[in-house]
Amino acid sequence: MGGQICRDERMVPPSALADAPRSGGEPAIKDPVKDTILTPRFYTTDFDEMAAMDLRPNEEELEAICEEFRKDYNRHHFVRNADFDGAADKLDPETRRVFVEFLEQSCTSEFSGFLLYKELSRRIKTRNPLLAECFAHMARDEARHAGFLNKAMGDFGVQLDLGFLTANKAYTFFKPKFIFYATYLSEKIGYWRYIAIYRHLEKNPDSKIFPIFNFFENWCQDENRHGDFFDALMKAQPSSVRGLQARLWCRFFLLAVFATMYVRDVARKEFYEALGLDARTYDKYVIAKTNETSARVFPVVLNVDHPRFYVRLERIVANNDRLSAADSSDAPAPLKLLRKLPFWGANALEMAKLFLTAPIPSDQYQPAIR
Ligand SMILES: [Fe+2]
Ligand SMILES: [Fe+2]
């Protein structure tokens, strides 16, 4: 196992994260939500292996991406304007609740990216300067995103204590190639999530319940560039996406990311309803697009059009409802556990069946864009 990312005050972006304008007094510091399989994770990796990476097989493309990062297109984008004044007060209590949840989860996952990229850039700075510089630029973007979201939370009278989160969240260790799969997917799915909401609200301005959505178009371009960086990095390390093992792992990560998002978004469908979106339709679109994009670099992608794909995901959704019901009952802990076991088993079975469904080789999937 590599070292854990330590708490380092320098890593917390400047006061941007703490001094939100607010209506009526100091915002309360919100306790982070309990960690579950559905909450965003914090990652750490093997920094020595990352530092030793030979980028020569795709150095030109990585250099070009770094040049794009240097331009810092969104330097002046994340500036709060008068639209935010009083906007939070216009939301009804239920919409407020689901919206704050959305902000918190987005802020945590942006911040998780910031921590990982910042730590990577710091640890490999002298040994792999090009990679270190790319990570530093991405950390800059993620700090902006997290800070902007945290300020929006401030409008609702709550904020995340990101320093506390840094020191107290559990870090998941992944070897570099797994970091590539996980972060590539989270950047690309982030891109599709933000752009889908943005385009929907462009057509339905009445559903724009909060001015933060006006910022999504340029914002998602940051995520798209980050995803392209990991695409180029995997191409610089071709062994990371070749061979039987890589094919199995890519399937695993695609499934884990899609299933987690689907289950979480359906459970939070009120948020999407508030925006005039149907959570299931929205997720199906985001999954199809992310799967299609992933075919540019992953050797295989999932057959998300398989007739059983969403049938199985829906079973997991239903099982999770029963698990939550068991959790919130007054039964003693051992009894709760007994009640939950069959649903855990059923979920594991559905995931196994989903995993074993024949994937689509990427070269057969989208010959036009490869
Ligand atoms: Fe981001
Ligand atoms: Fe990103």
mmCIF file of C-alpha atoms in Angstrom, residues 160-367:
data_model
loop_
_atom_site.group_PDB
_atom_site.id
_atom_site.type_symbol
_atom_site.label_atom_id
_atom_site.label_comp_id
_atom_site.label_asym_id
_atom_site.label_seq_id
_atom_site.Cartn_x
_atom_site.Cartn_y
_atom_site.Cartn_z
ATOM 1 C CA LEU A 160 -18.752 21.752 4.222
ATOM 2 C CA ASP A 161 -15.644 21.899 6.380
ATOM 3 C CA LEU A 162 -13.252 20.761 3.686
ATOM 4 C CA GLY A 163 -10.263 20.763 6.025
ATOM 5 C CA PHE A 164 -12.091 18.375 8.331
ATOM 6 C CA LEU A 165 -13.100 16.223 5.401
ATOM 7 C CA THR A 166 -9.462 16.089 4.220
ATOM 8 C CA ALA A 167 -8.290 14.825 7.561
ATOM 9 C CA ASN A 168 -11.134 12.479 8.402
ATOM 10 C CA LYS A 169 -12.413 10.801 5.249
ATOM 11 C CA ALA A 170 -11.175 7.324 4.535
ATOM 12 C CA TYR A 171 -8.890 7.163 1.514
ATOM 13 C CA THR A 172 -9.207 4.290 -0.932
ATOM 14 C CA PHE A 173 -5.894 3.092 -2.345
ATOM 15 C CA PHE A 174 -5.858 2.301 -6.047
ATOM 16 C CA LYS A 175 -2.883 1.388 -8.192
ATOM 17 C CA PRO A 176 -2.306 4.020 -10.922
ATOM 18 C CA LYS A 177 -4.096 2.115 -13.693
ATOM 19 C CA PHE A 178 -7.216 1.846 -11.524
ATOM 20 C CA ILE A 179 -6.927 5.546 -10.757
ATOM 21 C CA PHE A 180 -6.915 6.094 -14.531
ATOM 22 C CA TYR A 181 -10.102 4.076 -15.024
ATOM 23 C CA ALA A 182 -11.907 5.634 -12.065
ATOM 24 C CA THR A 183 -10.925 9.258 -12.675
ATOM 25 C CA TYR A 184 -11.331 9.023 -16.448
ATOM 26 C CA LEU A 185 -14.863 7.784 -15.940
ATOM 27 C CA SER A 186 -15.702 10.280 -13.256
ATOM 28 C CA GLU A 187 -14.455 13.172 -15.439
ATOM 29 C CA LYS A 188 -16.334 11.999 -18.518
ATOM 30 C CA ILE A 189 -19.524 11.179 -16.645
ATOM 31 C CA GLY A 190 -19.208 14.564 -14.930
ATOM 32 C CA TYR A 191 -18.997 16.187 -18.348
ATOM 33 C CA TRP A 192 -22.146 14.437 -19.598
ATOM 34 C CA ARG A 193 -24.040 15.095 -16.381
ATOM 35 C CA TYR A 194 -23.335 18.828 -16.405
ATOM 36 C CA ILE A 195 -23.866 19.341 -20.124
ATOM 37 C CA ALA A 196 -27.137 17.374 -20.109
ATOM 38 C CA ILE A 197 -28.535 19.546 -17.320
ATOM 39 C CA TYR A 198 -27.263 22.703 -19.003
ATOM 40 C CA ARG A 199 -28.834 21.872 -22.375
ATOM 41 C CA HIS A 200 -32.106 20.865 -20.772
ATOM 42 C CA LEU A 201 -32.314 24.139 -18.847
ATOM 43 C CA GLU A 202 -31.390 26.122 -21.916
ATOM 44 C CA LYS A 203 -34.563 24.780 -23.519
ATOM 45 C CA ASN A 204 -36.593 25.040 -20.299
ATOM 46 C CA PRO A 205 -35.457 28.245 -18.590
ATOM 47 C CA ASP A 206 -38.417 28.116 -16.185
ATOM 48 C CA SER A 207 -36.879 25.060 -14.522
ATOM 49 C CA LYS A 208 -33.631 26.840 -13.750
ATOM 50 C CA ILE A 209 -34.117 26.842 -10.013
ATOM 51 C CA PHE A 210 -30.730 28.284 -9.127
ATOM 52 C CA PRO A 211 -28.186 30.463 -10.989
ATOM 53 C CA ILE A 212 -25.354 27.941 -10.551
ATOM 54 C CA PHE A 213 -26.652 26.094 -13.630
ATOM 55 C CA ASN A 214 -25.669 29.083 -15.819
ATOM 56 C CA PHE A 215 -22.054 28.142 -15.121
ATOM 57 C CA PHE A 216 -22.328 24.512 -16.229
ATOM 58 C CA GLU A 217 -21.408 24.949 -19.894
ATOM 59 C CA ASN A 218 -17.841 26.206 -19.363
ATOM 60 C CA TRP A 219 -17.557 24.106 -16.229
ATOM 61 C CA CYS A 220 -18.192 20.874 -18.072
ATOM 62 C CA GLN A 221 -15.505 21.818 -20.596
ATOM 63 C CA ASP A 222 -13.021 21.638 -17.714
ATOM 64 C CA GLU A 223 -14.228 18.105 -16.957
ATOM 65 C CA ASN A 224 -14.035 17.165 -20.605
ATOM 66 C CA ARG A 225 -10.409 18.343 -20.797
ATOM 67 C CA HIS A 226 -9.599 16.412 -17.611
ATOM 68 C CA GLY A 227 -11.118 13.288 -19.138
ATOM 69 C CA ASP A 228 -9.105 13.825 -22.347
ATOM 70 C CA PHE A 229 -5.972 14.067 -20.239
ATOM 71 C CA PHE A 230 -6.585 10.614 -18.736
ATOM 72 C CA ASP A 231 -7.434 9.274 -22.178
ATOM 73 C CA ALA A 232 -4.034 10.521 -23.421
ATOM 74 C CA LEU A 233 -2.318 9.185 -20.309
ATOM 75 C CA MET A 234 -3.745 5.699 -20.848
ATOM 76 C CA LYS A 235 -2.564 5.878 -24.452
ATOM 77 C CA ALA A 236 0.893 6.759 -23.141
ATOM 78 C CA GLN A 237 0.691 3.614 -21.000
ATOM 79 C CA PRO A 238 -0.909 1.265 -23.528
ATOM 80 C CA SER A 239 -0.519 -1.750 -21.255
ATOM 81 C CA SER A 240 -3.113 -0.169 -18.949
ATOM 82 C CA VAL A 241 -5.822 -0.765 -21.566
ATOM 83 C CA ARG A 242 -4.569 -3.964 -23.202
ATOM 84 C CA GLY A 243 -5.049 -7.607 -22.394
ATOM 85 C CA LEU A 244 -7.652 -9.723 -20.671
ATOM 86 C CA GLN A 245 -7.184 -8.173 -17.232
ATOM 87 C CA ALA A 246 -7.669 -4.651 -18.563
ATOM 88 C CA ARG A 247 -10.832 -5.754 -20.354
ATOM 89 C CA LEU A 248 -12.250 -7.198 -17.152
ATOM 90 C CA TRP A 249 -11.327 -4.175 -15.067
ATOM 91 C CA CYS A 250 -12.734 -1.699 -17.571
ATOM 92 C CA ARG A 251 -16.032 -3.598 -17.474
ATOM 93 C CA PHE A 252 -15.940 -3.606 -13.710
ATOM 94 C CA PHE A 253 -15.345 0.139 -13.432
ATOM 95 C CA LEU A 254 -17.941 1.022 -16.053
ATOM 96 C CA LEU A 255 -20.507 -1.089 -14.240
ATOM 97 C CA ALA A 256 -19.596 0.220 -10.791
ATOM 98 C CA VAL A 257 -19.821 3.844 -11.940
ATOM 99 C CA PHE A 258 -23.071 3.411 -13.897
ATOM 100 C CA ALA A 259 -24.840 1.325 -11.243
ATOM 101 C CA THR A 260 -23.834 3.667 -8.431
ATOM 102 C CA MET A 261 -25.058 6.717 -10.288
ATOM 103 C CA TYR A 262 -28.329 5.101 -11.328
ATOM 104 C CA VAL A 263 -29.218 3.846 -7.861
ATOM 105 C CA ARG A 264 -28.266 7.147 -6.249
ATOM 106 C CA ASP A 265 -30.092 9.351 -8.766
ATOM 107 C CA VAL A 266 -33.287 7.311 -8.706
ATOM 108 C CA ALA A 267 -33.249 7.539 -4.908
ATOM 109 C CA ARG A 268 -32.917 11.299 -5.325
ATOM 110 C CA LYS A 269 -35.369 11.695 -8.149
ATOM 111 C CA GLU A 270 -37.046 14.696 -6.500
ATOM 112 C CA PHE A 271 -33.995 16.781 -7.314
ATOM 113 C CA TYR A 272 -34.319 15.965 -11.013
ATOM 114 C CA GLU A 273 -38.060 16.540 -10.874
ATOM 115 C CA ALA A 274 -37.386 20.031 -9.513
ATOM 116 C CA LEU A 275 -35.400 20.673 -12.705
ATOM 117 C CA GLY A 276 -38.157 19.220 -14.871
ATOM 118 C CA LEU A 277 -36.120 16.077 -15.559
ATOM 119 C CA ASP A 278 -36.977 12.423 -15.097
ATOM 120 C CA ALA A 279 -34.051 10.872 -13.169
ATOM 121 C CA ARG A 280 -34.223 7.580 -15.060
ATOM 122 C CA THR A 281 -34.334 9.153 -18.517
ATOM 123 C CA TYR A 282 -31.549 11.538 -17.567
ATOM 124 C CA ASP A 283 -29.345 8.730 -16.245
ATOM 125 C CA LYS A 284 -29.970 6.523 -19.247
ATOM 126 C CA TYR A 285 -28.826 9.341 -21.499
ATOM 127 C CA VAL A 286 -25.711 10.053 -19.386
ATOM 128 C CA ILE A 287 -24.846 6.332 -19.233
ATOM 129 C CA ALA A 288 -25.257 5.862 -23.000
ATOM 130 C CA LYS A 289 -23.084 8.896 -23.746
ATOM 131 C CA THR A 290 -20.363 8.006 -21.230
ATOM 132 C CA ASN A 291 -20.283 4.421 -22.472
ATOM 133 C CA GLU A 292 -19.960 5.671 -26.053
ATOM 134 C CA THR A 293 -17.165 8.096 -25.106
ATOM 135 C CA SER A 294 -15.296 5.409 -23.161
ATOM 136 C CA ALA A 295 -15.024 3.307 -26.311
ATOM 137 C CA ARG A 296 -12.379 5.780 -27.489
ATOM 138 C CA VAL A 297 -9.917 4.443 -24.958
ATOM 139 C CA PHE A 298 -11.269 1.375 -23.125
ATOM 140 C CA PRO A 299 -10.860 -1.896 -25.026
ATOM 141 C CA VAL A 300 -14.475 -2.892 -24.294
ATOM 142 C CA VAL A 301 -17.606 -1.102 -23.138
ATOM 143 C CA LEU A 302 -20.895 -2.331 -21.703
ATOM 144 C CA ASN A 303 -23.885 -3.413 -23.679
ATOM 145 C CA VAL A 304 -26.196 -0.877 -22.066
ATOM 146 C CA ASP A 305 -28.844 -1.552 -24.699
ATOM 147 C CA HIS A 306 -29.157 -5.160 -23.565
ATOM 148 C CA PRO A 307 -32.836 -5.736 -22.670
ATOM 149 C CA ARG A 308 -31.903 -6.901 -19.150
ATOM 150 C CA PHE A 309 -29.488 -4.080 -18.336
ATOM 151 C CA TYR A 310 -32.003 -1.683 -16.798
ATOM 152 C CA VAL A 311 -34.243 -4.500 -15.564
ATOM 153 C CA ARG A 312 -31.368 -5.612 -13.327
ATOM 154 C CA LEU A 313 -30.525 -2.076 -12.235
ATOM 155 C CA GLU A 314 -34.166 -1.579 -11.290
ATOM 156 C CA ARG A 315 -34.028 -4.701 -9.116
ATOM 157 C CA ILE A 316 -31.055 -3.222 -7.302
ATOM 158 C CA VAL A 317 -33.019 0.010 -6.816
ATOM 159 C CA ALA A 318 -35.923 -1.977 -5.330
ATOM 160 C CA ASN A 319 -33.611 -4.016 -3.072
ATOM 161 C CA ASN A 320 -31.994 -0.823 -1.825
ATOM 162 C CA ASP A 321 -35.414 0.531 -0.875
ATOM 163 C CA ARG A 322 -35.960 -2.580 1.221
ATOM 164 C CA LEU A 323 -32.513 -2.234 2.760
ATOM 165 C CA SER A 324 -33.295 1.350 3.776
ATOM 166 C CA ALA A 325 -36.647 0.240 5.189
ATOM 167 C CA ALA A 326 -34.895 -2.438 7.282
ATOM 168 C CA ASP A 327 -32.385 0.161 8.443
ATOM 169 C CA SER A 328 -35.007 2.604 9.608
ATOM 170 C CA SER A 329 -37.059 0.002 11.509
ATOM 171 C CA ASP A 330 -36.872 -0.248 15.305
ATOM 172 C CA ALA A 331 -35.750 -3.871 15.230
ATOM 173 C CA PRO A 332 -32.616 -4.843 17.187
ATOM 174 C CA ALA A 333 -29.378 -4.827 15.219
ATOM 175 C CA PRO A 334 -28.998 -8.625 14.719
ATOM 176 C CA LEU A 335 -32.550 -8.850 13.409
ATOM 177 C CA LYS A 336 -31.946 -5.919 11.060
ATOM 178 C CA LEU A 337 -28.881 -7.702 9.744
ATOM 179 C CA LEU A 338 -30.863 -10.873 9.147
ATOM 180 C CA ARG A 339 -33.519 -8.936 7.264
ATOM 181 C CA LYS A 340 -30.914 -7.229 5.128
ATOM 182 C CA LEU A 341 -28.867 -10.279 4.161
ATOM 183 C CA PRO A 342 -31.162 -11.565 1.414
ATOM 184 C CA PHE A 343 -31.229 -8.154 -0.282
ATOM 185 C CA TRP A 344 -27.466 -7.828 -0.190
ATOM 186 C CA GLY A 345 -27.237 -11.295 -1.688
ATOM 187 C CA ALA A 346 -29.770 -10.399 -4.372
ATOM 188 C CA ASN A 347 -27.843 -7.223 -5.245
ATOM 189 C CA ALA A 348 -24.575 -9.126 -5.500
ATOM 190 C CA LEU A 349 -26.248 -11.603 -7.827
ATOM 191 C CA GLU A 350 -27.674 -8.866 -10.067
ATOM 192 C CA MET A 351 -24.281 -7.136 -10.221
ATOM 193 C CA ALA A 352 -22.596 -10.431 -11.095
ATOM 194 C CA LYS A 353 -25.096 -11.035 -13.892
ATOM 195 C CA LEU A 354 -24.582 -7.507 -15.180
ATOM 196 C CA PHE A 355 -20.833 -7.991 -15.059
ATOM 197 C CA LEU A 356 -21.027 -11.255 -16.938
ATOM 198 C CA THR A 357 -23.218 -9.890 -19.734
ATOM 199 C CA ALA A 358 -21.139 -9.936 -22.924
ATOM 200 C CA PRO A 359 -19.471 -6.530 -23.418
ATOM 201 C CA ILE A 360 -19.008 -4.776 -26.751
ATOM 202 C CA PRO A 361 -15.479 -4.634 -28.130
ATOM 203 C CA SER A 362 -14.762 -0.944 -28.632
ATOM 204 C CA ASP A 363 -13.423 -1.359 -32.141
ATOM 205 C CA GLN A 364 -16.782 -2.741 -33.192
ATOM 206 C CA TYR A 365 -18.715 -0.131 -31.300
ATOM 207 C CA GLN A 366 -17.780 3.151 -32.897
ATOM 208 C CA PRO A 367 -15.442 2.683 -35.798
#
